[in-house]
PDB file of C-alpha atoms and ligand atoms in Angstrom:
ATOM      1  CA  MET A  15       3.238  16.186 -13.718  1.00 37.00           C
ATOM      2  CA  PHE A  16       2.380  19.766 -13.575  1.00 36.00           C
ATOM      3  CA  LYS A  17      -0.956  18.420 -15.161  1.00 39.00           C
ATOM      4  CA  SER A  18      -1.663  16.125 -12.789  1.00 43.00           C
ATOM      5  CA  LEU A  19      -0.744  18.395  -9.732  1.00 39.00           C
ATOM      6  CA  THR A  20      -2.882  21.067 -10.992  1.00 39.00           C
ATOM      7  CA  VAL A  21      -5.957  18.568 -12.148  1.00 40.00           C
ATOM      8  CA  ALA A  22      -5.268  17.176  -8.614  1.00 42.00           C
ATOM      9  CA  ALA A  23      -5.197  20.801  -6.563  1.00 40.00           C
ATOM     10  CA  LEU A  24      -8.495  21.821  -8.334  1.00 42.00           C
ATOM     11  CA  LEU A  25      -9.965  18.628  -7.038  1.00 44.00           C
ATOM     12  CA  SER A  26      -8.713  19.341  -3.618  1.00 44.00           C
ATOM     13  CA  ALA A  27     -11.380  19.259  -0.883  1.00 45.00           C
ATOM     14  CA  ALA A  28     -13.911  18.020  -3.660  1.00 58.00           C
ATOM     15  CA  THR A  29     -16.576  15.888  -2.321  1.00 58.00           C
ATOM     16  CA  LEU A  30     -17.007  13.249  -5.179  1.00 55.00           C
ATOM     17  CA  PRO A  31     -20.188  11.552  -6.386  1.00 50.00           C
ATOM     18  CA  ALA A  32     -21.874   8.947  -3.865  1.00 49.00           C
ATOM     19  CA  LEU A  33     -21.182   5.899  -6.142  1.00 52.00           C
ATOM     20  CA  ALA A  34     -20.328   2.453  -4.489  1.00 75.00           C
ATOM     21  CA  ALA A  35     -19.528   0.996  -7.797  1.00 94.00           C
ATOM     22  CA  ASN A  36     -15.974  -0.272  -8.441  1.00 97.00           C
ATOM     23  CA  PRO A  37     -13.554   1.489  -8.901  1.00 97.00           C
ATOM     24  CA  ILE A  38     -14.154   3.638  -6.257  1.00 97.00           C
ATOM     25  CA  ILE A  39     -12.376   6.315  -6.765  1.00 97.00           C
ATOM     26  CA  THR A  40     -12.770   7.925 -10.622  1.00 95.00           C
ATOM     27  CA  ASP A  41     -11.133  11.163  -9.946  1.00 94.00           C
ATOM     28  CA  ALA A  42      -7.870   9.903 -11.060  1.00 96.00           C
ATOM     29  CA  PHE A  43      -5.808   6.806 -11.745  1.00 97.00           C
ATOM     30  CA  THR A  44      -5.125   5.272  -8.301  1.00 98.00           C
ATOM     31  CA  ALA A  45      -3.054   2.655  -7.067  1.00 98.00           C
ATOM     32  CA  ASP A  46      -1.095   0.355  -4.423  1.00 99.00           C
ATOM     33  CA  PRO A  47      -4.511   1.421  -1.677  1.00 99.00           C
ATOM     34  CA  ALA A  48      -2.707   1.902   1.690  1.00 99.00           C
ATOM     35  CA  ALA A  49      -5.951   2.396   3.976  1.00 99.00           C
ATOM     36  CA  LEU A  50      -5.156   4.105   7.691  1.00 99.00           C
ATOM     37  CA  VAL A  51      -8.243   3.874   9.957  1.00 98.00           C
ATOM     38  CA  HIS A  52      -7.950   6.426  12.186  1.00 98.00           C
ATOM     39  CA  GLY A  53     -10.896   7.892  14.717  1.00 98.00           C
ATOM     40  CA  ASP A  54     -14.318   7.679  12.438  1.00 98.00           C
ATOM     41  CA  THR A  55     -12.579   8.220   9.284  1.00 98.00           C
ATOM     42  CA  VAL A  56     -10.588   5.842   7.067  1.00 98.00           C
ATOM     43  CA  TYR A  57      -7.606   7.606   5.215  1.00 99.00           C
ATOM     44  CA  LEU A  58      -6.933   6.443   2.087  1.00 99.00           C
ATOM     45  CA  TYR A  59      -3.286   6.968   0.472  1.00 99.00           C
ATOM     46  CA  THR A  60      -2.733   5.979  -3.094  1.00 99.00           C
ATOM     47  CA  GLY A  61       0.088   6.027  -5.472  1.00 98.00           C
ATOM     48  CA  HIS A  62      -1.154   8.458  -8.556  1.00 98.00           C
ATOM     49  CA  ASP A  63      -0.787   6.756 -12.384  1.00 98.00           C
ATOM     50  CA  VAL A  64      -0.027   9.281 -14.610  1.00 97.00           C
ATOM     51  CA  ALA A  65       1.367   7.133 -17.618  1.00 97.00           C
ATOM     52  CA  PRO A  66      -0.376   8.289 -21.027  1.00 94.00           C
ATOM     53  CA  ASN A  67      -1.263   5.031 -21.912  1.00 94.00           C
ATOM     54  CA  ASN A  68      -0.641   0.865 -21.070  1.00 95.00           C
ATOM     55  CA  ASP A  69       2.464   0.490 -23.231  1.00 95.00           C
ATOM     56  CA  VAL A  70       5.504   1.430 -21.847  1.00 95.00           C
ATOM     57  CA  PHE A  71       5.566   1.236 -17.959  1.00 98.00           C
ATOM     58  CA  PHE A  72       4.619   3.577 -14.698  1.00 98.00           C
ATOM     59  CA  GLU A  73       4.404   6.946 -14.095  1.00 98.00           C
ATOM     60  CA  MET A  74       3.916   7.862 -11.285  1.00 98.00           C
ATOM     61  CA  HIS A  75       5.013  11.485  -9.437  1.00 98.00           C
ATOM     62  CA  ASP A  76       2.965  11.985  -6.379  1.00 99.00           C
ATOM     63  CA  TRP A  77       0.447  10.762  -3.791  1.00 99.00           C
ATOM     64  CA  LEU A  78      -3.051  10.903  -3.417  1.00 99.00           C
ATOM     65  CA  LEU A  79      -5.342  11.335  -0.293  1.00 99.00           C
ATOM     66  CA  TYR A  80      -8.922  10.293   0.012  1.00 98.00           C
ATOM     67  CA  THR A  81     -11.089  10.449   2.887  1.00 98.00           C
ATOM     68  CA  SER A  82     -14.528   8.776   3.988  1.00 98.00           C
ATOM     69  CA  LYS A  83     -16.900   7.820   7.100  1.00 98.00           C
ATOM     70  CA  ASP A  84     -18.826   5.404   5.505  1.00 97.00           C
ATOM     71  CA  MET A  85     -16.644   3.698   2.839  1.00 97.00           C
ATOM     72  CA  ILE A  86     -18.862   4.876  -0.298  1.00 96.00           C
ATOM     73  CA  ASN A  87     -18.611   8.730  -0.183  1.00 95.00           C
ATOM     74  CA  TRP A  88     -14.960   9.705  -0.637  1.00 97.00           C
ATOM     75  CA  GLU A  89     -13.436  12.831  -0.454  1.00 98.00           C
ATOM     76  CA  SER A  90     -10.590  13.923  -2.686  1.00 98.00           C
ATOM     77  CA  HIS A  91      -7.586  16.123  -1.048  1.00 98.00           C
ATOM     78  CA  GLY A  92      -5.687  15.739  -4.267  1.00 98.00           C
ATOM     79  CA  ALA A  93      -1.870  15.143  -3.591  1.00 98.00           C
ATOM     80  CA  PHE A  94       0.113  15.558  -0.414  1.00 98.00           C
ATOM     81  CA  MET A  95       3.516  14.738  -1.458  1.00 98.00           C
ATOM     82  CA  LYS A  96       5.713  14.085  -3.974  1.00 98.00           C
ATOM     83  CA  ALA A  97       8.665  11.749  -4.418  1.00 99.00           C
ATOM     84  CA  THR A  98      11.270  14.170  -5.344  1.00 98.00           C
ATOM     85  CA  ASP A  99      10.129  16.106  -1.863  1.00 98.00           C
ATOM     86  CA  PHE A 100      12.595  13.374  -0.749  1.00 99.00           C
ATOM     87  CA  LYS A 101      15.554  15.373  -1.857  1.00 98.00           C
ATOM     88  CA  TRP A 102      17.797  12.446  -2.701  1.00 98.00           C
ATOM     89  CA  ALA A 103      14.830  10.729  -4.506  1.00 98.00           C
ATOM     90  CA  THR A 104      14.510  11.192  -8.428  1.00 98.00           C
ATOM     91  CA  GLY A 105      10.863  10.110  -8.582  1.00 98.00           C
ATOM     92  CA  GLN A 106       8.526   7.115  -8.893  1.00 98.00           C
ATOM     93  CA  ALA A 107       6.415   7.933  -6.250  1.00 99.00           C
ATOM     94  CA  TRP A 108       5.463   3.741  -5.567  1.00 99.00           C
ATOM     95  CA  ALA A 109       3.372   1.597  -3.108  1.00 99.00           C
ATOM     96  CA  SER A 110       3.873   3.090   0.566  1.00 98.00           C
ATOM     97  CA  HIS A 111       1.947   2.785   4.126  1.00 98.00           C
ATOM     98  CA  MET A 112       0.759   4.970   6.677  1.00 99.00           C
ATOM     99  CA  VAL A 113       0.608   4.333  10.313  1.00 98.00           C
ATOM    100  CA  GLU A 114       0.077   6.606  13.500  1.00 98.00           C
ATOM    101  CA  LYS A 115       2.102   6.525  16.504  1.00 98.00           C
ATOM    102  CA  ASP A 116       1.907   8.548  19.841  1.00 97.00           C
ATOM    103  CA  GLY A 117      -0.160  11.338  17.950  1.00 98.00           C
ATOM    104  CA  LYS A 118       2.711  11.602  14.777  1.00 98.00           C
ATOM    105  CA  PHE A 119       1.792  10.331  11.180  1.00 99.00           C
ATOM    106  CA  TYR A 120       4.580   8.354   9.525  1.00 99.00           C
ATOM    107  CA  PHE A 121       5.042   8.111   6.026  1.00 99.00           C
ATOM    108  CA  TYR A 122       7.015   4.941   4.176  1.00 99.00           C
ATOM    109  CA  THR A 123       7.152   4.849   1.222  1.00 98.00           C
ATOM    110  CA  THR A 124       8.862   3.526  -2.310  1.00 99.00           C
ATOM    111  CA  VAL A 125      10.883   6.190  -4.778  1.00 99.00           C
ATOM    112  CA  ARG A 126      13.908   5.753  -6.497  1.00 98.00           C
ATOM    113  CA  HIS A 127      16.829   6.992  -5.216  1.00 98.00           C
ATOM    114  CA  ASP A 128      19.720   8.952  -6.371  1.00 98.00           C
ATOM    115  CA  ASP A 129      23.116   7.936  -7.954  1.00 98.00           C
ATOM    116  CA  SER A 130      24.824   7.974  -4.531  1.00 98.00           C
ATOM    117  CA  LYS A 131      23.158   4.931  -4.031  1.00 98.00           C
ATOM    118  CA  PRO A 132      21.230   3.438  -7.122  1.00 97.00           C
ATOM    119  CA  GLY A 133      17.817   1.258  -6.890  1.00 98.00           C
ATOM    120  CA  PHE A 134      14.718   1.914  -5.133  1.00 98.00           C
ATOM    121  CA  ALA A 135      14.769   2.756  -1.691  1.00 98.00           C
ATOM    122  CA  VAL A 136      12.205   3.427   1.214  1.00 99.00           C
ATOM    123  CA  GLY A 137      11.783   6.829   2.749  1.00 99.00           C
ATOM    124  CA  VAL A 138       9.781   7.736   5.889  1.00 99.00           C
ATOM    125  CA  ALA A 139       8.411  11.159   6.201  1.00 99.00           C
ATOM    126  CA  VAL A 140       6.674  12.477   9.144  1.00 99.00           C
ATOM    127  CA  SER A 141       3.502  14.811   9.849  1.00 99.00           C
ATOM    128  CA  ASP A 142       1.378  15.953  12.979  1.00 98.00           C
ATOM    129  CA  SER A 143      -1.795  15.277  10.955  1.00 98.00           C
ATOM    130  CA  PRO A 144      -3.024  12.918   8.928  1.00 98.00           C
ATOM    131  CA  TYR A 145      -3.260  15.300   5.967  1.00 98.00           C
ATOM    132  CA  GLY A 146       0.042  16.852   6.067  1.00 98.00           C
ATOM    133  CA  PRO A 147       2.327  18.299   5.262  1.00 98.00           C
ATOM    134  CA  PHE A 148       4.594  15.859   5.537  1.00 98.00           C
ATOM    135  CA  LYS A 149       8.078  16.072   5.633  1.00 98.00           C
ATOM    136  CA  ASP A 150      11.538  13.502   5.180  1.00 98.00           C
ATOM    137  CA  ALA A 151      12.145  12.598   8.494  1.00 98.00           C
ATOM    138  CA  ILE A 152      15.557  11.506   8.509  1.00 98.00           C
ATOM    139  CA  GLY A 153      16.873  13.118   5.096  1.00 98.00           C
ATOM    140  CA  LYS A 154      17.662  10.003   3.576  1.00 98.00           C
ATOM    141  CA  ALA A 155      16.663   6.801   3.044  1.00 99.00           C
ATOM    142  CA  LEU A 156      15.583   4.343   5.629  1.00 99.00           C
ATOM    143  CA  ILE A 157      16.439   1.167   3.377  1.00 98.00           C
ATOM    144  CA  THR A 158      18.629   1.184   0.661  1.00 98.00           C
ATOM    145  CA  ASN A 159      18.998  -1.478  -2.344  1.00 98.00           C
ATOM    146  CA  ASP A 160      22.860  -1.915  -0.970  1.00 98.00           C
ATOM    147  CA  MET A 161      21.499  -2.973   2.607  1.00 98.00           C
ATOM    148  CA  THR A 162      20.336  -6.229   1.208  1.00 98.00           C
ATOM    149  CA  THR A 163      22.088  -8.731  -0.743  1.00 96.00           C
ATOM    150  CA  GLU A 164      19.377 -11.561  -1.824  1.00 98.00           C
ATOM    151  CA  THR A 165      18.844 -10.688  -5.596  1.00 98.00           C
ATOM    152  CA  PRO A 166      21.017  -8.630  -7.885  1.00 97.00           C
ATOM    153  CA  ASN A 167      17.653  -6.576  -8.841  1.00 98.00           C
ATOM    154  CA  ASP A 168      17.797  -2.981  -7.796  1.00 98.00           C
ATOM    155  CA  TRP A 169      13.869  -2.876  -7.376  1.00 98.00           C
ATOM    156  CA  ASP A 170      14.247  -5.479  -4.430  1.00 98.00           C
ATOM    157  CA  ASP A 171      13.473  -2.940  -1.889  1.00 98.00           C
ATOM    158  CA  ILE A 172      10.076  -1.453  -2.451  1.00 98.00           C
ATOM    159  CA  ASP A 173       6.356  -1.575  -0.661  1.00 99.00           C
ATOM    160  CA  PRO A 174       7.529  -1.223   2.938  1.00 99.00           C
ATOM    161  CA  ALA A 175       4.147  -2.361   5.021  1.00 99.00           C
ATOM    162  CA  ILE A 176       4.126  -1.388   8.847  1.00 99.00           C
ATOM    163  CA  PHE A 177       2.707  -3.693  11.709  1.00 98.00           C
ATOM    164  CA  ILE A 178       2.440  -1.879  14.971  1.00 98.00           C
ATOM    165  CA  GLU A 179       1.676  -4.115  18.234  1.00 98.00           C
ATOM    166  CA  GLU A 180      -0.358  -3.133  21.219  1.00 97.00           C
ATOM    167  CA  ASN A 181       2.407  -2.513  23.370  1.00 98.00           C
ATOM    168  CA  GLY A 182       3.648  -0.061  20.759  1.00 98.00           C
ATOM    169  CA  ASP A 183       6.699  -2.758  19.108  1.00 98.00           C
ATOM    170  CA  SER A 184       6.922  -1.615  15.187  1.00 98.00           C
ATOM    171  CA  TYR A 185       8.117  -3.802  12.524  1.00 99.00           C
ATOM    172  CA  ILE A 186       8.518  -2.840   9.273  1.00 99.00           C
ATOM    173  CA  PHE A 187       7.922  -5.378   6.135  1.00 99.00           C
ATOM    174  CA  TRP A 188       8.848  -4.790   2.700  1.00 99.00           C
ATOM    175  CA  GLY A 189      10.527  -6.245  -0.490  1.00 98.00           C
ATOM    176  CA  ASN A 190      10.261  -7.842  -4.124  1.00 98.00           C
ATOM    177  CA  LEU A 191      10.904 -11.510  -4.953  1.00 98.00           C
ATOM    178  CA  VAL A 192      12.612 -11.995  -1.416  1.00 98.00           C
ATOM    179  CA  PRO A 193       9.976 -10.701   1.814  1.00 98.00           C
ATOM    180  CA  LYS A 194      12.036  -9.221   4.619  1.00 98.00           C
ATOM    181  CA  TYR A 195      11.088  -7.667   7.728  1.00 99.00           C
ATOM    182  CA  ALA A 196      12.787  -5.451  10.951  1.00 99.00           C
ATOM    183  CA  LYS A 197      12.113  -4.107  13.784  1.00 98.00           C
ATOM    184  CA  LEU A 198      11.946  -0.378  14.193  1.00 99.00           C
ATOM    185  CA  LYS A 199      12.960   1.722  16.642  1.00 98.00           C
ATOM    186  CA  ASP A 200      10.925   3.275  19.146  1.00 98.00           C
ATOM    187  CA  ASN A 201      11.469   6.683  17.108  1.00 98.00           C
ATOM    188  CA  MET A 202       9.933   4.609  13.876  1.00 98.00           C
ATOM    189  CA  ILE A 203      12.681   6.577  11.740  1.00 98.00           C
ATOM    190  CA  GLU A 204      15.676   3.741  12.616  1.00 98.00           C
ATOM    191  CA  LEU A 205      15.651   0.545  12.285  1.00 98.00           C
ATOM    192  CA  ASP A 206      16.521  -1.921  15.316  1.00 98.00           C
ATOM    193  CA  GLY A 207      18.860  -4.513  14.250  1.00 98.00           C
ATOM    194  CA  ASP A 208      19.626  -6.717  11.488  1.00 98.00           C
ATOM    195  CA  TYR A 209      16.264  -7.910   9.089  1.00 98.00           C
ATOM    196  CA  LYS A 210      15.192 -11.310   8.298  1.00 98.00           C
ATOM    197  CA  VAL A 211      14.333 -12.983   5.495  1.00 98.00           C
ATOM    198  CA  MET A 212      10.171 -14.392   5.648  1.00 98.00           C
ATOM    199  CA  ASP A 213       9.446 -17.656   4.012  1.00 98.00           C
ATOM    200  CA  LEU A 214       6.282 -16.649   1.900  1.00 98.00           C
ATOM    201  CA  PRO A 215       5.364 -18.950  -1.145  1.00 98.00           C
ATOM    202  CA  ASN A 216       5.330 -17.644  -4.455  1.00 98.00           C
ATOM    203  CA  PHE A 217       5.990 -14.127  -3.092  1.00 98.00           C
ATOM    204  CA  THR A 218       6.159 -11.331  -5.390  1.00 98.00           C
ATOM    205  CA  GLU A 219       5.394  -8.014  -3.555  1.00 98.00           C
ATOM    206  CA  ALA A 220       2.746  -5.809  -1.397  1.00 99.00           C
ATOM    207  CA  LEU A 221       3.341  -7.166   1.510  1.00 99.00           C
ATOM    208  CA  TRP A 222       0.743  -6.272   4.157  1.00 99.00           C
ATOM    209  CA  VAL A 223       0.384  -7.311   7.860  1.00 99.00           C
ATOM    210  CA  HIS A 224      -2.430  -7.165  10.035  1.00 98.00           C
ATOM    211  CA  LYS A 225      -3.922  -8.634  13.553  1.00 98.00           C
ATOM    212  CA  LYS A 226      -7.976  -9.931  13.872  1.00 98.00           C
ATOM    213  CA  ASN A 227      -8.284 -11.720  17.104  1.00 97.00           C
ATOM    214  CA  ASP A 228      -5.295 -14.237  17.867  1.00 96.00           C
ATOM    215  CA  TYR A 229      -3.722 -14.229  14.236  1.00 98.00           C
ATOM    216  CA  TYR A 230      -1.390 -12.272  12.585  1.00 99.00           C
ATOM    217  CA  TYR A 231      -2.140 -12.376   9.073  1.00 99.00           C
ATOM    218  CA  VAL A 232       0.451 -11.236   6.031  1.00 99.00           C
ATOM    219  CA  THR A 233      -1.206 -10.860   2.625  1.00 99.00           C
ATOM    220  CA  TYR A 234       1.078 -10.656  -0.205  1.00 99.00           C
ATOM    221  CA  ALA A 235       0.798 -10.381  -4.291  1.00 98.00           C
ATOM    222  CA  CYS A 236       2.167 -13.601  -5.449  1.00 98.00           C
ATOM    223  CA  GLU A 237       3.182 -15.344  -8.863  1.00 98.00           C
ATOM    224  CA  PHE A 238       2.785 -12.889 -11.755  1.00 98.00           C
ATOM    225  CA  PRO A 239       0.541 -11.685 -12.965  1.00 98.00           C
ATOM    226  CA  GLU A 240      -0.278 -10.911  -9.597  1.00 98.00           C
ATOM    227  CA  LYS A 241      -2.936 -12.427  -7.263  1.00 98.00           C
ATOM    228  CA  ILE A 242      -2.805 -12.353  -3.473  1.00 99.00           C
ATOM    229  CA  CYS A 243      -2.170 -14.908  -1.297  1.00 99.00           C
ATOM    230  CA  TYR A 244      -1.845 -15.077   2.284  1.00 99.00           C
ATOM    231  CA  SER A 245      -0.114 -16.555   5.429  1.00 99.00           C
ATOM    232  CA  MET A 246      -1.132 -17.002   9.121  1.00 98.00           C
ATOM    233  CA  SER A 247       0.791 -17.001  12.193  1.00 98.00           C
ATOM    234  CA  LYS A 248       0.184 -16.785  15.984  1.00 98.00           C
ATOM    235  CA  SER A 249       3.581 -14.393  16.467  1.00 98.00           C
ATOM    236  CA  ILE A 250       4.757 -11.485  14.215  1.00 98.00           C
ATOM    237  CA  HIS A 251       7.745 -13.601  14.010  1.00 98.00           C
ATOM    238  CA  GLY A 252       6.067 -16.793  12.809  1.00 98.00           C
ATOM    239  CA  PRO A 253       6.363 -19.228  11.518  1.00 98.00           C
ATOM    240  CA  TRP A 254       3.624 -18.616   8.950  1.00 98.00           C
ATOM    241  CA  GLN A 255       1.432 -21.049   7.771  1.00 98.00           C
ATOM    242  CA  TYR A 256       0.435 -20.802   4.216  1.00 98.00           C
ATOM    243  CA  LYS A 257      -3.339 -20.731   3.486  1.00 98.00           C
ATOM    244  CA  GLY A 258      -3.207 -20.214  -0.128  1.00 98.00           C
ATOM    245  CA  ILE A 259      -4.913 -17.540  -2.656  1.00 98.00           C
ATOM    246  CA  LEU A 260      -6.813 -14.795  -1.119  1.00 98.00           C
ATOM    247  CA  ASN A 261      -7.385 -12.585  -4.229  1.00 98.00           C
ATOM    248  CA  GLU A 262      -7.424 -13.720  -7.836  1.00 98.00           C
ATOM    249  CA  ILE A 263      -5.730 -11.544 -10.892  1.00 98.00           C
ATOM    250  CA  ALA A 264      -7.498  -8.146 -10.792  1.00 97.00           C
ATOM    251  CA  GLY A 265      -9.117  -7.249 -14.168  1.00 95.00           C
ATOM    252  CA  ASN A 266      -7.025  -5.597 -16.786  1.00 97.00           C
ATOM    253  CA  SER A 267      -4.300  -5.599 -14.228  1.00 98.00           C
ATOM    254  CA  GLU A 268      -0.569  -7.935 -13.575  1.00 98.00           C
ATOM    255  CA  THR A 269      -0.307  -5.729  -9.915  1.00 98.00           C
ATOM    256  CA  ASN A 270      -3.143  -6.285  -7.240  1.00 95.00           C
ATOM    257  CA  HIS A 271      -2.036  -4.392  -4.319  1.00 98.00           C
ATOM    258  CA  GLN A 272      -3.545  -4.641  -1.206  1.00 98.00           C
ATOM    259  CA  SER A 273      -5.158  -2.747   2.341  1.00 98.00           C
ATOM    260  CA  VAL A 274      -7.111  -4.927   4.677  1.00 98.00           C
ATOM    261  CA  ILE A 275      -8.518  -3.086   7.144  1.00 98.00           C
ATOM    262  CA  GLU A 276     -11.869  -2.945   9.774  1.00 98.00           C
ATOM    263  CA  PHE A 277     -14.104   0.102   9.954  1.00 98.00           C
ATOM    264  CA  LYS A 278     -17.048   0.317  12.152  1.00 98.00           C
ATOM    265  CA  GLY A 279     -17.345  -3.712  13.040  1.00 98.00           C
ATOM    266  CA  LYS A 280     -16.595  -4.234   9.011  1.00 98.00           C
ATOM    267  CA  ASP A 281     -13.833  -5.820   7.530  1.00 98.00           C
ATOM    268  CA  TYR A 282     -12.367  -4.547   3.610  1.00 98.00           C
ATOM    269  CA  PHE A 283     -10.739  -5.999   1.097  1.00 98.00           C
ATOM    270  CA  ILE A 284      -9.004  -2.577  -0.871  1.00 98.00           C
ATOM    271  CA  TYR A 285      -7.045  -3.309  -3.848  1.00 98.00           C
ATOM    272  CA  HIS A 286      -6.218  -2.115  -7.434  1.00 98.00           C
ATOM    273  CA  THR A 287      -7.575  -3.281 -10.703  1.00 98.00           C
ATOM    274  CA  GLY A 288      -7.182  -1.768 -14.712  1.00 98.00           C
ATOM    275  CA  ALA A 289     -10.597  -1.681 -14.852  1.00 96.00           C
ATOM    276  CA  MET A 290     -11.726   2.106 -15.057  1.00 96.00           C
ATOM    277  CA  PRO A 291     -13.621   2.268 -18.256  1.00 92.00           C
ATOM    278  CA  PRO A 292     -12.600   4.760 -21.048  1.00 89.00           C
ATOM    279  CA  LYS A 293     -13.889   8.376 -20.159  1.00 84.00           C
ATOM    280  CA  GLU A 294     -14.331  10.752 -23.079  1.00 83.00           C
ATOM    281  CA  GLY A 295     -11.098  11.716 -24.524  1.00 80.00           C
ATOM    282  CA  GLN A 296      -9.355   9.627 -22.100  1.00 80.00           C
ATOM    283  CA  PRO A 297      -7.758   5.922 -22.614  1.00 85.00           C
ATOM    284  CA  SER A 298      -9.336   3.229 -20.422  1.00 92.00           C
ATOM    285  CA  GLY A 299      -7.760   2.164 -17.511  1.00 97.00           C
ATOM    286  CA  GLY A 300      -4.993  -0.797 -17.861  1.00 98.00           C
ATOM    287  CA  ARG A 301      -1.592  -2.076 -16.074  1.00 98.00           C
ATOM    288  CA  PHE A 302      -0.309   1.399 -16.030  1.00 98.00           C
ATOM    289  CA  ARG A 303      -3.228   3.139 -15.399  1.00 98.00           C
ATOM    290  CA  ARG A 304      -5.090   1.128 -12.437  1.00 98.00           C
ATOM    291  CA  SER A 305      -8.011   2.685 -10.041  1.00 98.00           C
ATOM    292  CA  VAL A 306      -8.895   1.300  -6.714  1.00 98.00           C
ATOM    293  CA  SER A 307     -11.637  -0.721  -5.811  1.00 98.00           C
ATOM    294  CA  ILE A 308     -13.152  -1.655  -2.465  1.00 98.00           C
ATOM    295  CA  ASP A 309     -14.835  -5.088  -1.693  1.00 98.00           C
ATOM    296  CA  PRO A 310     -15.930  -7.025   1.858  1.00 98.00           C
ATOM    297  CA  LEU A 311     -13.646  -9.482   3.241  1.00 98.00           C
ATOM    298  CA  TYR A 312     -14.788 -12.279   5.501  1.00 98.00           C
ATOM    299  CA  TYR A 313     -13.392 -14.471   8.010  1.00 98.00           C
ATOM    300  CA  ASN A 314     -14.211 -17.883   8.642  1.00 98.00           C
ATOM    301  CA  ASP A 315     -15.004 -19.468  12.572  1.00 98.00           C
ATOM    302  CA  ASP A 316     -11.487 -20.877  12.536  1.00 98.00           C
ATOM    303  CA  GLY A 317      -9.567 -17.031  11.465  1.00 98.00           C
ATOM    304  CA  SER A 318      -9.049 -18.563   7.906  1.00 98.00           C
ATOM    305  CA  LEU A 319     -10.084 -15.948   5.007  1.00 99.00           C
ATOM    306  CA  GLN A 320     -12.792 -16.231   2.510  1.00 98.00           C
ATOM    307  CA  ARG A 321     -11.913 -15.764  -0.926  1.00 98.00           C
ATOM    308  CA  ILE A 322     -12.675 -12.014  -2.206  1.00 98.00           C
ATOM    309  CA  ILE A 323     -15.107 -11.935  -4.691  1.00 98.00           C
ATOM    310  CA  MET A 324     -14.289  -8.874  -6.888  1.00 98.00           C
ATOM    311  CA  THR A 325     -17.691  -7.008  -8.220  1.00 97.00           C
ATOM    312  CA  THR A 326     -18.084  -4.098 -10.271  1.00 96.00           C
ATOM    313  CA  GLU A 327     -21.433  -3.289  -7.870  1.00 95.00           C
ATOM    314  CA  GLY A 328     -18.877  -2.433  -5.008  1.00 96.00           C
ATOM    315  CA  LEU A 329     -20.351  -2.461  -1.078  1.00 96.00           C
ATOM    316  CA  SER A 330     -23.856  -2.276  -0.324  1.00 87.00           C
ATOM    317  CA  LYS A 331     -25.136   0.876   0.425  1.00 74.00           C
TER     318      LYS A 331
HETATM  319  O1  FUB B   1       3.022   1.083  -8.383  1.00 93.86           O
HETATM  320  C1  FUB B   1       4.168   0.560  -8.685  1.00 93.86           C
HETATM  321  C2  FUB B   1       4.499  -0.975  -8.086  1.00 93.86           C
HETATM  322  O2  FUB B   1       3.388  -1.964  -8.427  1.00 93.86           O
HETATM  323  C3  FUB B   1       4.278  -0.964  -6.908  1.00 93.86           C
HETATM  324  O3  FUB B   1       5.048  -0.745  -6.066  1.00 93.86           O
HETATM  325  C4  FUB B   1       4.055  -2.611  -6.648  1.00 93.86           C
HETATM  326  O4  FUB B   1       3.197  -3.254  -5.607  1.00 93.86           O
HETATM  327  C5  FUB B   1       2.528  -2.570  -8.100  1.00 93.86           C
HETATM  328  O5  FUB B   1       1.598  -2.447  -7.412  1.00 93.86           O
END
């Protein structure tokens, strides 16, 4: 971890080369992109894969931040938070989501809880700036494994995603194998009542909810190895109409975790693959050494989504 933090610190505030090719981020192995559009900037928060090879499992200690004003040139800001900044967490800086509400930035994320509440949990950190510093907003987990009982797995409470309605009502979505959602109180750091289980075919993980015109969309990793599937609804509460596959299995990776954003009038699908070529002295990308890529997202006239075409060329300049 020291090595990765040192590298991240050296790269902090360094401007990356103006390459549009995928993977778009090449200074580190990045996963689970969580993009926030705020003002004229895209803030891309990512997990940080530091597994030495693709043999064993994820090794993830901290989260990285990149920013862009054109989706092509990305500036690296290094690690802004690590899993153990949550005093009750033991590590595993897995997937996250950043939102802004009333001038504060809330970072919802997955970590492994200590033995007092064993299993994966969701924490929330807060800052006055999208760059941080972030601090644990409540001093304990927002969601713990013992709060949900649908599966015996201790990793079924991961991958938080937030959706904020125009009237400010906010919802948190999360889960592995069983998708769940709950309303958040106005303070954004407490659940407002019980959670509900969603009906999403072939669900695995990686929920992301967005709205465009009249429709709400939930995109999510389905099956395993993962594709990205999606459903549409006229209400945040469903019923959700299953629409099928949005993105196929990502190259060289069993996971395929997405963000969907609109920025400066265009729509984007941000995801990870294992496609980073080997660099001198470094193993290549793969299932535990993932990299963020970006391709365009197109809507049909009826609101449905066109299948993503994953490219190595990336976005056109
Ligand atoms: O990065 C660790 C886990 O892999 C995430 O929480 C999942 O969404 C999958 O991408």
